[in-house]
XYZ file of N, CA, C and O in Angstrom:
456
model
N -0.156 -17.741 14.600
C -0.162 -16.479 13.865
C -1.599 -16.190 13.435
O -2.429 -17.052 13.147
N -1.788 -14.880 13.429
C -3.217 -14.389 13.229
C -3.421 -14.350 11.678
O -2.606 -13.916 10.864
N -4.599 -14.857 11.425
C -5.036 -14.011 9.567
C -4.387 -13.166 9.146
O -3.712 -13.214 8.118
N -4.517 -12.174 9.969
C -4.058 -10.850 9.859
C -2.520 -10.953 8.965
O -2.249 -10.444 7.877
N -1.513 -11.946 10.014
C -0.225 -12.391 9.613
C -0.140 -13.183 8.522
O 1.047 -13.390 8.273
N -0.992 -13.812 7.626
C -0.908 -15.116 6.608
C -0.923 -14.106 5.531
O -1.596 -14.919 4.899
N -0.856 -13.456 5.005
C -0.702 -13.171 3.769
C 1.408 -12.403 3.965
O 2.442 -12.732 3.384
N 1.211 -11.695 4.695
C 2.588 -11.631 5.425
C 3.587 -12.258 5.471
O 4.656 -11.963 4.936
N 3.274 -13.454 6.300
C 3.686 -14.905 6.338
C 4.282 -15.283 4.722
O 5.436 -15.500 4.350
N 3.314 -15.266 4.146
C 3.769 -15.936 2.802
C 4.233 -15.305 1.985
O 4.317 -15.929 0.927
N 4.783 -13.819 1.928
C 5.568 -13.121 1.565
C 6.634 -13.196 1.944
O 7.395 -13.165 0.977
N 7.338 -13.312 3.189
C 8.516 -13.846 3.754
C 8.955 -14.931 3.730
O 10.074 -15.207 4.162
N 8.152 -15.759 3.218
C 8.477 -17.315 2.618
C 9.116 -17.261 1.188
O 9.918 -18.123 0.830
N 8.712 -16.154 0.332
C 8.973 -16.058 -0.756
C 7.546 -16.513 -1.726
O 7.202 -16.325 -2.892
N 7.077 -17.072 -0.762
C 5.451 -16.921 -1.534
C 4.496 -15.986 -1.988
O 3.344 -15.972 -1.552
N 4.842 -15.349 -2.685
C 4.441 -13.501 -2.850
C 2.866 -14.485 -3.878
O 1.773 -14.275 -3.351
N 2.850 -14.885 -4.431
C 1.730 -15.475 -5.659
C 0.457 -16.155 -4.942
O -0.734 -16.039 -5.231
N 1.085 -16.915 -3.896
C 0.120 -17.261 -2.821
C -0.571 -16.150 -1.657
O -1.625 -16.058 -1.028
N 0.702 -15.391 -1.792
C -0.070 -14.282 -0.594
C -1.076 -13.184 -1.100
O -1.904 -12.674 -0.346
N -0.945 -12.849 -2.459
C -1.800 -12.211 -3.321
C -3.548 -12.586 -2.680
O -4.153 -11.745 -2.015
N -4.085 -13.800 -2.985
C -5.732 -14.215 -2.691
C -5.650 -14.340 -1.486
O -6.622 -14.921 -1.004
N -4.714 -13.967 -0.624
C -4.912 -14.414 0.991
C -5.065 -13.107 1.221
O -6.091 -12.969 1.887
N -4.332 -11.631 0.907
C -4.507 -10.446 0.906
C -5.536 -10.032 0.511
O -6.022 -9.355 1.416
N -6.225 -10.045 -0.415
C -7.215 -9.589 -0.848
C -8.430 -10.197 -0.335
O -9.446 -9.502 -0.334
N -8.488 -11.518 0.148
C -9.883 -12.245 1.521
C -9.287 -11.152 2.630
O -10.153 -10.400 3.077
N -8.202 -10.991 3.041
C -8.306 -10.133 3.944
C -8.387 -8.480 4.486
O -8.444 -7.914 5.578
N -8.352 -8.022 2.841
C -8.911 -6.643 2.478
C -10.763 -7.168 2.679
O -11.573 -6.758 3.510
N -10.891 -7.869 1.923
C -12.373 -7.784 1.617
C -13.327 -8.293 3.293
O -14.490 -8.073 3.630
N -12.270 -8.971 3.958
C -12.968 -9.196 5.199
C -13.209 -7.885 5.973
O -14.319 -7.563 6.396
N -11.884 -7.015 6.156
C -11.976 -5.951 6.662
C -13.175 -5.010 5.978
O -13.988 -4.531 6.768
N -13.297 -4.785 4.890
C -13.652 -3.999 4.110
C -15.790 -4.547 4.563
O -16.768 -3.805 4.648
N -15.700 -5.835 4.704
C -16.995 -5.999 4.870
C -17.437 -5.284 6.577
O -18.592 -5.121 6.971
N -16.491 -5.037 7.164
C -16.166 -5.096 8.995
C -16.400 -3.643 9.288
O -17.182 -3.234 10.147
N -15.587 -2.826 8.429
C -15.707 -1.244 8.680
C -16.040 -0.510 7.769
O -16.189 0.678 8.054
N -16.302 -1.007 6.184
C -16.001 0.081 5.302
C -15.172 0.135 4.401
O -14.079 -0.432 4.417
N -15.664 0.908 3.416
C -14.547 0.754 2.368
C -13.660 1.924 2.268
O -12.884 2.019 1.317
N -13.709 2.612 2.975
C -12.572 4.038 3.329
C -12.313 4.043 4.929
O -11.863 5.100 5.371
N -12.525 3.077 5.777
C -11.579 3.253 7.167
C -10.211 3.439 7.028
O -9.598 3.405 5.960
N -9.726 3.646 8.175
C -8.594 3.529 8.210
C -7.731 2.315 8.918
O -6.537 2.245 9.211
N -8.664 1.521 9.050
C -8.349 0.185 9.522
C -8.331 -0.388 8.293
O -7.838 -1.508 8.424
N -8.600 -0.193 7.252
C -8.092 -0.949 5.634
C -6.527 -0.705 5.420
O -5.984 -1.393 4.556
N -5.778 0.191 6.115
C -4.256 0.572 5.593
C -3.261 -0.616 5.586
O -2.256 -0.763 4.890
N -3.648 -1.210 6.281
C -2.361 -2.240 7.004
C -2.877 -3.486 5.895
O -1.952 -4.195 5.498
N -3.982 -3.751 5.467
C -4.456 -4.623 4.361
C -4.002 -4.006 3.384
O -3.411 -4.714 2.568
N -4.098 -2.355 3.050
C -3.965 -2.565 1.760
C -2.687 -2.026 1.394
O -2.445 -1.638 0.251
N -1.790 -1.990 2.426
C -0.457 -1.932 2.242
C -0.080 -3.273 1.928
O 0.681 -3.238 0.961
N -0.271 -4.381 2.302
C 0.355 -5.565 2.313
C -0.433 -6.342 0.781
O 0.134 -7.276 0.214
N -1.851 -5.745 0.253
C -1.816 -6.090 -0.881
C -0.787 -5.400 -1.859
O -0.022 -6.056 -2.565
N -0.818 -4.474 -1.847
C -0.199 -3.613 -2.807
C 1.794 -4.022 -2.438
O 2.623 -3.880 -3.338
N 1.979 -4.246 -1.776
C 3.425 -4.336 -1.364
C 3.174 -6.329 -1.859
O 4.273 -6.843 -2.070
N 2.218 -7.131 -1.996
C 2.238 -8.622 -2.885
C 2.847 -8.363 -4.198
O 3.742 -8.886 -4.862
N 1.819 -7.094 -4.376
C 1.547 -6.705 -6.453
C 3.008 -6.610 -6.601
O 3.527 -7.199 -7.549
N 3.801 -5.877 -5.700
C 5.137 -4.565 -6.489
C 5.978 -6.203 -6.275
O 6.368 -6.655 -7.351
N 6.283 -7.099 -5.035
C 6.938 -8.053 -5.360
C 7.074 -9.114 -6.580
O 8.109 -9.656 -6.969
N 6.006 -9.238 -6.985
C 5.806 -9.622 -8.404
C 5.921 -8.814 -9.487
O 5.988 -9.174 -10.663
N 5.945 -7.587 -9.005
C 6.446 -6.093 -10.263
C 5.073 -6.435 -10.990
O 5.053 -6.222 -12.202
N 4.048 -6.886 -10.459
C 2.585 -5.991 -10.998
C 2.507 -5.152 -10.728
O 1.808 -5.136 -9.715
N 2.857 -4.092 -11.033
C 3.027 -2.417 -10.648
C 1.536 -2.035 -11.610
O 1.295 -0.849 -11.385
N 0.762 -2.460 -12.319
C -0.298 -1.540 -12.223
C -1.467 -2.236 -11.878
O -2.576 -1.959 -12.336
N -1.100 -3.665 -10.605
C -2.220 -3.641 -9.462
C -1.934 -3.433 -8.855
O -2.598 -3.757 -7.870
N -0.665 -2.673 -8.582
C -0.054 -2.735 -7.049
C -0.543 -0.707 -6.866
O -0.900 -0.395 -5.730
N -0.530 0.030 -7.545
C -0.786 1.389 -8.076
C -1.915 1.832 -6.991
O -1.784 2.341 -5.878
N -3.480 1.318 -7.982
C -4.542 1.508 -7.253
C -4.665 1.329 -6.125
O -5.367 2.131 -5.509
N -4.148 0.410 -5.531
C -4.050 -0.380 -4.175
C -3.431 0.494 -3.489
O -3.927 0.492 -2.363
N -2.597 1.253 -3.570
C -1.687 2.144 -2.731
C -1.868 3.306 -2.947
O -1.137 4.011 -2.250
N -2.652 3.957 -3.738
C -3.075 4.996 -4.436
C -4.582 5.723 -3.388
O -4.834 6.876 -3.038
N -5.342 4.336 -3.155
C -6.355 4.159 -1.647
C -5.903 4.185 -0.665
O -6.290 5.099 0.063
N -4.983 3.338 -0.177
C -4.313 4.004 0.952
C -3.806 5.257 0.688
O -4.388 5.798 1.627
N -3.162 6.208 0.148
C -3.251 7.280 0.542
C -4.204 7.920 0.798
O -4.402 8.477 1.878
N -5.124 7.934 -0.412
C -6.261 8.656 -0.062
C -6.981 8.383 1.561
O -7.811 9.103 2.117
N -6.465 7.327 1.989
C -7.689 7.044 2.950
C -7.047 7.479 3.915
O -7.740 7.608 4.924
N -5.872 7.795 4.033
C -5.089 8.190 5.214
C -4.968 9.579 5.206
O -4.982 10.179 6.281
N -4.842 10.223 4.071
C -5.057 11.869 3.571
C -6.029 12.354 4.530
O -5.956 13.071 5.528
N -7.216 11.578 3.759
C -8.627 12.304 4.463
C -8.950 11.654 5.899
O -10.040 11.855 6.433
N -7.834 10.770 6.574
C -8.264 10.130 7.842
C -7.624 10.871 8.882
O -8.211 11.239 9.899
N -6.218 11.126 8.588
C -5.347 11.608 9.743
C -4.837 13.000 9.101
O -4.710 13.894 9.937
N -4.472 13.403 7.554
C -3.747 14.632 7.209
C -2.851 14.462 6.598
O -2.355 13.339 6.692
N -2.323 15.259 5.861
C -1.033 14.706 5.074
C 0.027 15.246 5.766
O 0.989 15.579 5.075
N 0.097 15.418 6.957
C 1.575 15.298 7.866
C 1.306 14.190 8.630
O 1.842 13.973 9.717
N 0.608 13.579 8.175
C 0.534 12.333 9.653
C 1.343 11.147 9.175
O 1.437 11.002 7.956
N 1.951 10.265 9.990
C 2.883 9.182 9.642
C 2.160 8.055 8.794
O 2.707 7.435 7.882
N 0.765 7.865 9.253
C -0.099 7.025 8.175
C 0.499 7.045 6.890
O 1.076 6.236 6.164
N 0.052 8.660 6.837
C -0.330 9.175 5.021
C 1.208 9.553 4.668
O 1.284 9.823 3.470
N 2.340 9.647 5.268
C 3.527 9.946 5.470
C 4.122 8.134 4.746
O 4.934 8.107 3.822
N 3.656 7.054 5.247
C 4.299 5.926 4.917
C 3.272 5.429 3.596
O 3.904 4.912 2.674
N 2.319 5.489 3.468
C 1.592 5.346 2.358
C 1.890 5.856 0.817
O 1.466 5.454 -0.266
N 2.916 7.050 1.231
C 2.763 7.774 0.316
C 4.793 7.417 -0.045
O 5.263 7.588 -1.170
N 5.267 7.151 0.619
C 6.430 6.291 0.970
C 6.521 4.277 -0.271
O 7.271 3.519 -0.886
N 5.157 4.511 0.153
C 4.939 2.867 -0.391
C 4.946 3.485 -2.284
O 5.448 3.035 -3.314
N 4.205 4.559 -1.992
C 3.980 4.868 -3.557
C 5.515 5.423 -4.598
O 5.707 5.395 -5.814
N 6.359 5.880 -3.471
C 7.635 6.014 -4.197
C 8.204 4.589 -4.301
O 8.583 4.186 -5.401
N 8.258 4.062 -3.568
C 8.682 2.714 -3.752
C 8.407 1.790 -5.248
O 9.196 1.027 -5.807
N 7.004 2.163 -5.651
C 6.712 1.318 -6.523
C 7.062 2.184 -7.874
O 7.455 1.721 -8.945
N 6.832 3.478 -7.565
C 7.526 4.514 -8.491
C 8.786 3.879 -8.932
O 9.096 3.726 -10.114
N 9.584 3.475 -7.785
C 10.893 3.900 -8.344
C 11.273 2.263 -8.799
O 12.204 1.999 -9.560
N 10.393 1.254 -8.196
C 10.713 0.153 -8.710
C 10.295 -0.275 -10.066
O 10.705 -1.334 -10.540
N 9.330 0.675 -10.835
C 8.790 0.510 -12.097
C 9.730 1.488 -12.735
O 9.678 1.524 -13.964
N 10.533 2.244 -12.170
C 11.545 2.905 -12.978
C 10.652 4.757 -13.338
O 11.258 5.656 -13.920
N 9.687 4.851 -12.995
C 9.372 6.495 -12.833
C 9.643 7.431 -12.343
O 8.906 8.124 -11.642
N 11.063 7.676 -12.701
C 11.719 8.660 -12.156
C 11.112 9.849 -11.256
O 11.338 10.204 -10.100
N 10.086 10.405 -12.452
C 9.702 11.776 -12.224
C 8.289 11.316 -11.060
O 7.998 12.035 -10.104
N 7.839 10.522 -11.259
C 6.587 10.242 -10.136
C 7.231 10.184 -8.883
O 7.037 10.932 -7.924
N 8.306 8.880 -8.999
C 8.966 8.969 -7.646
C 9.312 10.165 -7.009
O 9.010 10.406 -5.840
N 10.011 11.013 -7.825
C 10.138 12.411 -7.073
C 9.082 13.301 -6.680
O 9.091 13.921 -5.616
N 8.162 13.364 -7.552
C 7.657 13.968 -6.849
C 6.363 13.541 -5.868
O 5.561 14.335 -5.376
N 6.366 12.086 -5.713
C 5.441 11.545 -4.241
C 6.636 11.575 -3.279
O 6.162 11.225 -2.198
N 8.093 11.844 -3.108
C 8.804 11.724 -2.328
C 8.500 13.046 -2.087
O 8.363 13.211 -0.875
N 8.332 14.076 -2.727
C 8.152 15.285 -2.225
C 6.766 15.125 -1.393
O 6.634 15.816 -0.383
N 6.192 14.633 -1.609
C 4.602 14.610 -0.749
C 4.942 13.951 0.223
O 4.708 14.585 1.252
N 5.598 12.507 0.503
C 5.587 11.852 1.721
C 6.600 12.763 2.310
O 6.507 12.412 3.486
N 7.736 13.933 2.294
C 7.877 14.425 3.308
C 7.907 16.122 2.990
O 8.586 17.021 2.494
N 6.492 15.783 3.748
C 5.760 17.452 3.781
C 7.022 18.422 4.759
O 7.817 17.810 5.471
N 7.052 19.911 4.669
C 7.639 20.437 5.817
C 6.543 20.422 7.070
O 5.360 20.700 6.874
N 7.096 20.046 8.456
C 6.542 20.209 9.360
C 6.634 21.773 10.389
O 5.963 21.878 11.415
């Protein structure tokens, strides 16, 4: 299994606490590789932010997913499936911290009319 997969990995183990510093070496690797607004950061910083909400750190898990949108907004558009699932991740944590009204209305953003 690739790097890429080890923070992953140890989320499906039930190791969400361990996969936290393995996610974030592998944000910061990427992040040294392309940039700190590619869009090759999404898939890192979905999988940090999706560590945080398993542990219900919902306000590190926020910022973290809050960049991925943005980075997918201004990368592909806000009809694009990127910024479409990013913004998906953000109801998720909405609704798992119990914010009713946020959740609704990023559910209204992740599905734009096409």
């Amino acid at each position: 299994m690739g790097k890429a997969d080890k923070a992953t990995e140890l989320m499906l183990s039930g190791r969400t606490a361990d996969a936290i510093p393995v996610a974030k070496a592998q944000l910061a690797q990427a992040e040294a590789a392309v940039g700190p607004s590619h869009p090759d950061l999404l898939p890192h910083l979905h999988t940090l932010g999706t560590a945080y909400m398993l542990r219900k750190a919902f306000d590190d898990a926020e910022p973290v997913l809050k960049r991925a949108l943005d980075i997918a907004e201004r990368s592909f558009g806000r009809t694009d499936q990127h910024t479409i699932d990013a913004a998906n991740d953000l109801v998720a944590l909405y609704a798992m911290d119990e914010r009713w009204a946020e959740a609704n209305e990023m559910m209204k953003r992740a599905n734009p009319p096409r």
